[in-house]
Structure formats: C-alpha cells, structure tokens
Amino acid sequence: AAAGEISPAAAAVLNISLNNRTKPYIVFITTAMSISSIYFMLVMSLVLHAFCPWCVFSALLSISSSLFTLFAWNPLRGSLLLTSALAASSTTITVALAFISLITTPYIPAIQTSATGHYIPPAITTHSAPPWLALSAKLRGAGARMYGAYWCSHCFNQKQEMGEEAFSAVEYVECAKEGERSQAEMCRERGVPGYPTWEIRGEFYPGEQSIEDIREILELPP
C-alpha cells in the first residue's frame, strides 16, 4: 500500500526531472505496478474473498501513476483518447472488484475478548450433521488438528460447516499472537502456510475442506 501511495508523486518527479531516454523505463515500471495491483485485487476478491480498503486505495493510486506517466510521455501525449479509455477501464475494473470484495466477504460475528485481554474466536452456532459426527471420530483417531486464527473468516466457515459437536472433537490450534491460548510459536515452527490449515497424519492441507475432501484425505494410505 505504501508503494502505491508514493508512486504518483515519484512518477511526477521522475517525469519532470528525467529525459525522454529514461521515460520509457518509468512507463514500463508504473504499468507493471498497475497490472500487479489489478492482479492483487482479483486475488483479494475471487480467492481470499476479503475486503481491504487500503489495498483498493493503493490500487487506484498505482493505476493513476501509470496513467499519469503514459500521458506525460511525449510519444503518447497526443493519444488523449487512448489515455482516457485506459483511465476509465482501469477505474471501472478497480471499483467493480472492490464492490465484489465487499459483497462476498463472509460475515463473522463480533469477536469477544477474554478476561486476559486476548481475542476469542466467534462461537460456533450450528449443530453437526450425522455424517460430520461420524467423520469427527475418524479425524480424532488420525490425530487431526486445524490451525486457524480468531479473525479468519474461512476458519469460522469451516467450523460452521462441521458444527459445534463435530469440531469439538478436533484439536484446534490458535495461531494469532493476540488470540486466546495462542500457539503462534508452534505455528511458525511448523511452517503453517495459511488459515485454516488441516494437519492430518503429519501432512498439511491448506484451506477450507469439504466433507468429501476430508473423506478422501482419510482414505489415503498412511
């Protein structure tokens, strides 16, 4: 985000102070930053299903710096129509992705703090279906554990899918330093790649897992 906020001012200074020989490189760098910002916005919306206002702000600034350098570059200075079209399309894409991120961000109940001042994950509000109850016994027998964080929406989704009774049979490891009964050091030492991550028979399985996914994992040879 910091790079996105600094880039427009830096681009302006560079365009004024540097000659035409160096300006193509500036155009290349700022264009690459703009493309990267759009890519990260796609990841944020379609993969992480999260909303980050500062990320959106940074993307807008990166795109504006790219358009500024394109417009200021002499060979393209006459292409006002092209520059305007690029500006409109880039802004539209960024705003659309921000809107998608906002409406697809999963709902998480308010996070409570314990008497020690640490954060407690939201309570599970669903009850377990019989298939999950049957599978939870096998997970317990396989020594399965789930690594997560109190603020993680996907961790909450996984717990809600399993239900309170089934998830209570699984070892849960809190990886956030500010979380209640945090085991952040253990998570770092184990190299947990993200949240949630399942560990079953010593193997990591990142991301939310459906009941079919868990069945397939448990059926793998030890």
mmCIF file of C-alpha atoms in Angstrom:
data_model
loop_
_atom_site.group_PDB
_atom_site.id
_atom_site.type_symbol
_atom_site.label_atom_id
_atom_site.label_comp_id
_atom_site.label_asym_id
_atom_site.label_seq_id
_atom_site.Cartn_x
_atom_site.Cartn_y
_atom_site.Cartn_z
ATOM 1 C CA ALA A 1 0.000 0.000 0.000
ATOM 2 C CA ALA A 2 2.859 2.347 0.819
ATOM 3 C CA ALA A 3 4.356 1.822 -2.618
ATOM 4 C CA GLY A 4 1.032 2.665 -4.207
ATOM 5 C CA GLU A 5 0.721 5.871 -2.206
ATOM 6 C CA ILE A 6 4.253 7.044 -3.004
ATOM 7 C CA SER A 7 4.255 6.095 -6.682
ATOM 8 C CA PRO A 8 2.201 9.021 -8.122
ATOM 9 C CA ALA A 9 4.432 11.654 -6.538
ATOM 10 C CA ALA A 10 7.545 9.743 -7.507
ATOM 11 C CA ALA A 11 6.299 9.376 -11.066
ATOM 12 C CA ALA A 12 5.625 13.106 -11.282
ATOM 13 C CA VAL A 13 9.125 13.989 -10.076
ATOM 14 C CA LEU A 14 10.739 11.489 -12.415
ATOM 15 C CA ASN A 15 8.767 12.714 -15.418
ATOM 16 C CA ILE A 16 9.826 16.280 -14.779
ATOM 17 C CA SER A 17 13.468 15.607 -13.963
ATOM 18 C CA LEU A 18 14.417 12.784 -16.317
ATOM 19 C CA ASN A 19 14.859 12.955 -20.061
ATOM 20 C CA ASN A 20 12.942 11.150 -22.756
ATOM 21 C CA ARG A 21 15.505 8.329 -22.863
ATOM 22 C CA THR A 22 14.591 7.218 -19.353
ATOM 23 C CA LYS A 23 10.858 7.847 -19.532
ATOM 24 C CA PRO A 24 10.053 4.557 -21.349
ATOM 25 C CA TYR A 25 11.509 2.709 -18.347
ATOM 26 C CA ILE A 26 9.318 4.730 -15.987
ATOM 27 C CA VAL A 27 6.294 3.932 -18.137
ATOM 28 C CA PHE A 28 7.212 0.236 -18.004
ATOM 29 C CA ILE A 29 7.636 0.231 -14.201
ATOM 30 C CA THR A 30 4.420 2.112 -13.439
ATOM 31 C CA THR A 31 2.464 -0.006 -15.932
ATOM 32 C CA ALA A 32 3.799 -3.155 -14.244
ATOM 33 C CA MET A 33 2.703 -1.748 -10.876
ATOM 34 C CA SER A 34 -0.756 -1.060 -12.272
ATOM 35 C CA ILE A 35 -1.105 -4.578 -13.696
ATOM 36 C CA SER A 36 0.127 -6.064 -10.408
ATOM 37 C CA SER A 37 -2.443 -4.016 -8.489
ATOM 38 C CA ILE A 38 -5.261 -5.318 -10.681
ATOM 39 C CA TYR A 39 -3.961 -8.879 -10.216
ATOM 40 C CA PHE A 40 -3.861 -8.498 -6.420
ATOM 41 C CA MET A 41 -7.360 -7.066 -6.471
ATOM 42 C CA LEU A 42 -8.503 -10.184 -8.327
ATOM 43 C CA VAL A 43 -6.829 -12.390 -5.722
ATOM 44 C CA MET A 44 -8.413 -10.381 -2.912
ATOM 45 C CA SER A 45 -11.901 -10.657 -4.426
ATOM 46 C CA LEU A 46 -12.012 -14.104 -6.004
ATOM 47 C CA VAL A 47 -9.570 -16.123 -3.864
ATOM 48 C CA LEU A 48 -9.401 -14.547 -0.420
ATOM 49 C CA HIS A 49 -12.983 -13.189 -0.526
ATOM 50 C CA ALA A 50 -11.806 -10.304 1.633
ATOM 51 C CA PHE A 51 -12.098 -6.545 1.529
ATOM 52 C CA CYS A 52 -9.134 -4.265 2.216
ATOM 53 C CA PRO A 53 -9.857 -0.539 1.801
ATOM 54 C CA TRP A 54 -6.164 0.397 1.854
ATOM 55 C CA CYS A 55 -5.463 -2.186 -0.862
ATOM 56 C CA VAL A 56 -8.166 -0.644 -3.055
ATOM 57 C CA PHE A 57 -6.764 2.829 -2.376
ATOM 58 C CA SER A 58 -3.258 1.636 -3.234
ATOM 59 C CA ALA A 59 -4.509 0.048 -6.467
ATOM 60 C CA LEU A 60 -6.206 3.271 -7.517
ATOM 61 C CA LEU A 61 -3.027 5.245 -6.869
ATOM 62 C CA SER A 62 -0.885 2.739 -8.767
ATOM 63 C CA ILE A 63 -3.216 2.880 -11.743
ATOM 64 C CA SER A 64 -3.309 6.690 -11.630
ATOM 65 C CA SER A 65 0.500 6.864 -11.576
ATOM 66 C CA SER A 66 0.643 4.561 -14.597
ATOM 67 C CA LEU A 67 -1.847 6.713 -16.492
ATOM 68 C CA PHE A 68 -0.002 9.879 -15.486
ATOM 69 C CA THR A 69 3.300 8.628 -16.894
ATOM 70 C CA LEU A 70 1.599 7.407 -20.066
ATOM 71 C CA PHE A 71 0.006 10.809 -20.607
ATOM 72 C CA ALA A 72 3.186 12.716 -19.744
ATOM 73 C CA TRP A 73 5.370 10.644 -22.077
ATOM 74 C CA ASN A 74 5.888 12.679 -25.265
ATOM 75 C CA PRO A 75 5.211 9.877 -27.815
ATOM 76 C CA LEU A 76 1.850 9.267 -26.171
ATOM 77 C CA ARG A 77 0.942 12.839 -25.322
ATOM 78 C CA GLY A 78 -1.288 13.155 -28.362
ATOM 79 C CA SER A 79 -3.198 9.973 -27.563
ATOM 80 C CA LEU A 80 -5.680 11.639 -25.224
ATOM 81 C CA LEU A 81 -8.496 9.343 -26.324
ATOM 82 C CA LEU A 82 -6.397 6.230 -25.604
ATOM 83 C CA THR A 83 -5.334 7.537 -22.213
ATOM 84 C CA SER A 84 -8.916 8.435 -21.277
ATOM 85 C CA ALA A 85 -10.098 4.975 -22.304
ATOM 86 C CA LEU A 86 -7.394 3.337 -20.210
ATOM 87 C CA ALA A 87 -8.279 5.526 -17.238
ATOM 88 C CA ALA A 88 -11.982 4.733 -17.496
ATOM 89 C CA SER A 89 -11.470 0.997 -17.919
ATOM 90 C CA SER A 90 -8.918 0.700 -15.127
ATOM 91 C CA THR A 91 -11.040 2.689 -12.693
ATOM 92 C CA THR A 92 -14.125 0.651 -13.599
ATOM 93 C CA ILE A 93 -12.273 -2.626 -13.029
ATOM 94 C CA THR A 94 -10.907 -1.468 -9.676
ATOM 95 C CA VAL A 95 -14.260 -0.207 -8.407
ATOM 96 C CA ALA A 96 -16.035 -3.360 -9.618
ATOM 97 C CA LEU A 97 -13.525 -5.603 -7.861
ATOM 98 C CA ALA A 98 -13.820 -3.573 -4.676
ATOM 99 C CA PHE A 99 -17.610 -3.941 -4.806
ATOM 100 C CA ILE A 100 -17.352 -7.698 -5.413
ATOM 101 C CA SER A 101 -14.968 -7.995 -2.476
ATOM 102 C CA LEU A 102 -17.346 -6.102 -0.222
ATOM 103 C CA ILE A 103 -20.456 -8.137 -1.030
ATOM 104 C CA THR A 104 -18.663 -11.515 -0.988
ATOM 105 C CA THR A 105 -16.812 -11.015 2.308
ATOM 106 C CA PRO A 106 -18.167 -13.674 4.681
ATOM 107 C CA TYR A 107 -19.990 -12.471 7.762
ATOM 108 C CA ILE A 108 -18.188 -13.021 11.054
ATOM 109 C CA PRO A 109 -19.880 -12.362 14.400
ATOM 110 C CA ALA A 110 -18.294 -9.825 16.719
ATOM 111 C CA ILE A 111 -15.066 -11.088 18.259
ATOM 112 C CA GLN A 112 -15.012 -11.070 22.050
ATOM 113 C CA THR A 113 -12.074 -10.643 24.400
ATOM 114 C CA SER A 114 -11.340 -12.870 27.373
ATOM 115 C CA ALA A 115 -10.566 -11.815 30.941
ATOM 116 C CA THR A 116 -6.882 -11.841 29.987
ATOM 117 C CA GLY A 117 -7.482 -9.369 27.155
ATOM 118 C CA HIS A 118 -6.925 -11.943 24.403
ATOM 119 C CA TYR A 119 -9.321 -12.414 21.494
ATOM 120 C CA ILE A 120 -11.692 -15.365 21.399
ATOM 121 C CA PRO A 121 -12.846 -16.891 18.079
ATOM 122 C CA PRO A 122 -16.572 -16.456 17.336
ATOM 123 C CA ALA A 123 -18.772 -19.152 18.825
ATOM 124 C CA ILE A 124 -19.964 -21.938 16.538
ATOM 125 C CA THR A 125 -23.725 -21.579 16.109
ATOM 126 C CA THR A 126 -24.506 -24.699 14.043
ATOM 127 C CA HIS A 127 -25.092 -28.283 15.129
ATOM 128 C CA SER A 128 -23.299 -31.166 13.463
ATOM 129 C CA ALA A 129 -24.975 -33.368 10.874
ATOM 130 C CA PRO A 130 -24.585 -37.145 11.383
ATOM 131 C CA PRO A 131 -22.000 -37.505 8.567
ATOM 132 C CA TRP A 132 -19.731 -34.923 10.221
ATOM 133 C CA LEU A 133 -20.188 -36.572 13.610
ATOM 134 C CA ALA A 134 -19.123 -39.916 12.168
ATOM 135 C CA LEU A 135 -16.149 -38.322 10.420
ATOM 136 C CA SER A 136 -15.021 -36.419 13.511
ATOM 137 C CA ALA A 137 -14.299 -39.714 15.280
ATOM 138 C CA LYS A 138 -12.015 -40.726 12.410
ATOM 139 C CA LEU A 139 -10.314 -37.315 12.486
ATOM 140 C CA ARG A 140 -9.673 -37.705 16.190
ATOM 141 C CA GLY A 141 -8.255 -41.186 15.586
ATOM 142 C CA ALA A 142 -5.923 -39.766 12.915
ATOM 143 C CA GLY A 143 -4.653 -37.105 15.329
ATOM 144 C CA ALA A 144 -6.032 -34.338 13.104
ATOM 145 C CA ARG A 145 -5.740 -30.711 14.086
ATOM 146 C CA MET A 146 -6.802 -27.474 12.471
ATOM 147 C CA TYR A 147 -4.633 -24.363 12.566
ATOM 148 C CA GLY A 148 -6.503 -21.080 12.466
ATOM 149 C CA ALA A 149 -6.831 -17.535 13.741
ATOM 150 C CA TYR A 150 -9.626 -15.848 15.657
ATOM 151 C CA TRP A 151 -10.083 -13.243 12.884
ATOM 152 C CA CYS A 152 -10.092 -15.750 9.997
ATOM 153 C CA SER A 153 -13.443 -15.845 8.183
ATOM 154 C CA HIS A 154 -12.598 -19.098 6.399
ATOM 155 C CA CYS A 155 -11.752 -20.738 9.733
ATOM 156 C CA PHE A 156 -15.175 -19.695 11.010
ATOM 157 C CA ASN A 157 -16.822 -21.058 7.856
ATOM 158 C CA GLN A 158 -15.072 -24.393 8.361
ATOM 159 C CA LYS A 159 -16.247 -24.604 11.968
ATOM 160 C CA GLN A 160 -19.792 -23.677 10.981
ATOM 161 C CA GLU A 161 -19.832 -26.348 8.281
ATOM 162 C CA MET A 162 -18.674 -29.028 10.717
ATOM 163 C CA GLY A 163 -20.910 -27.913 13.561
ATOM 164 C CA GLU A 164 -20.162 -27.490 17.254
ATOM 165 C CA GLU A 165 -20.228 -31.163 18.245
ATOM 166 C CA ALA A 166 -18.003 -32.447 15.436
ATOM 167 C CA PHE A 167 -15.468 -29.637 15.681
ATOM 168 C CA SER A 168 -15.125 -30.059 19.435
ATOM 169 C CA ALA A 169 -13.605 -33.492 18.735
ATOM 170 C CA VAL A 170 -10.804 -31.905 16.690
ATOM 171 C CA GLU A 171 -7.737 -30.197 18.140
ATOM 172 C CA TYR A 172 -7.783 -26.508 17.272
ATOM 173 C CA VAL A 173 -4.537 -24.504 17.285
ATOM 174 C CA GLU A 174 -4.796 -20.721 17.600
ATOM 175 C CA CYS A 175 -2.004 -19.168 15.523
ATOM 176 C CA ALA A 176 -2.731 -15.474 16.072
ATOM 177 C CA LYS A 177 -0.467 -13.967 18.705
ATOM 178 C CA GLU A 178 -3.335 -11.967 20.215
ATOM 179 C CA GLY A 179 -5.704 -14.957 20.322
ATOM 180 C CA GLU A 180 -6.765 -16.807 23.440
ATOM 181 C CA ARG A 181 -4.404 -19.724 24.210
ATOM 182 C CA SER A 182 -2.200 -18.662 21.314
ATOM 183 C CA GLN A 183 0.352 -21.122 19.981
ATOM 184 C CA ALA A 184 1.852 -18.714 17.464
ATOM 185 C CA GLU A 185 5.373 -20.003 18.032
ATOM 186 C CA MET A 186 4.291 -23.547 17.257
ATOM 187 C CA CYS A 187 2.588 -22.368 14.061
ATOM 188 C CA ARG A 188 5.797 -20.631 12.940
ATOM 189 C CA GLU A 189 7.949 -23.630 13.765
ATOM 190 C CA ARG A 190 5.601 -25.972 11.917
ATOM 191 C CA GLY A 191 5.546 -23.655 8.879
ATOM 192 C CA VAL A 192 1.769 -23.363 8.726
ATOM 193 C CA PRO A 193 1.115 -21.866 5.250
ATOM 194 C CA GLY A 194 -2.177 -20.102 5.998
ATOM 195 C CA TYR A 195 -5.525 -20.327 7.756
ATOM 196 C CA PRO A 196 -7.253 -22.606 8.021
ATOM 197 C CA THR A 197 -4.779 -25.435 7.540
ATOM 198 C CA TRP A 198 -5.542 -29.022 8.431
ATOM 199 C CA GLU A 199 -2.806 -31.355 9.620
ATOM 200 C CA ILE A 200 -3.757 -34.996 9.195
ATOM 201 C CA ARG A 201 -1.192 -37.754 9.759
ATOM 202 C CA GLY A 202 1.591 -35.185 9.561
ATOM 203 C CA GLU A 203 0.528 -33.735 6.196
ATOM 204 C CA PHE A 204 -0.732 -30.168 5.684
ATOM 205 C CA TYR A 205 -3.936 -29.448 3.753
ATOM 206 C CA PRO A 206 -4.439 -25.653 3.463
ATOM 207 C CA GLY A 207 -7.845 -24.070 3.020
ATOM 208 C CA GLU A 208 -11.421 -24.981 3.838
ATOM 209 C CA GLN A 209 -12.104 -28.677 3.344
ATOM 210 C CA SER A 210 -15.481 -30.115 2.436
ATOM 211 C CA ILE A 211 -16.692 -33.352 3.963
ATOM 212 C CA GLU A 212 -15.795 -35.100 0.701
ATOM 213 C CA ASP A 213 -12.273 -33.662 0.852
ATOM 214 C CA ILE A 214 -11.831 -34.903 4.436
ATOM 215 C CA ARG A 215 -13.083 -38.368 3.490
ATOM 216 C CA GLU A 216 -10.621 -38.578 0.605
ATOM 217 C CA ILE A 217 -7.739 -37.440 2.829
ATOM 218 C CA LEU A 218 -8.588 -40.021 5.497
ATOM 219 C CA GLU A 219 -8.748 -42.754 2.843
ATOM 220 C CA LEU A 220 -5.187 -42.040 1.706
ATOM 221 C CA PRO A 221 -2.665 -44.683 2.754
ATOM 222 C CA PRO A 222 -0.690 -43.663 5.874
#
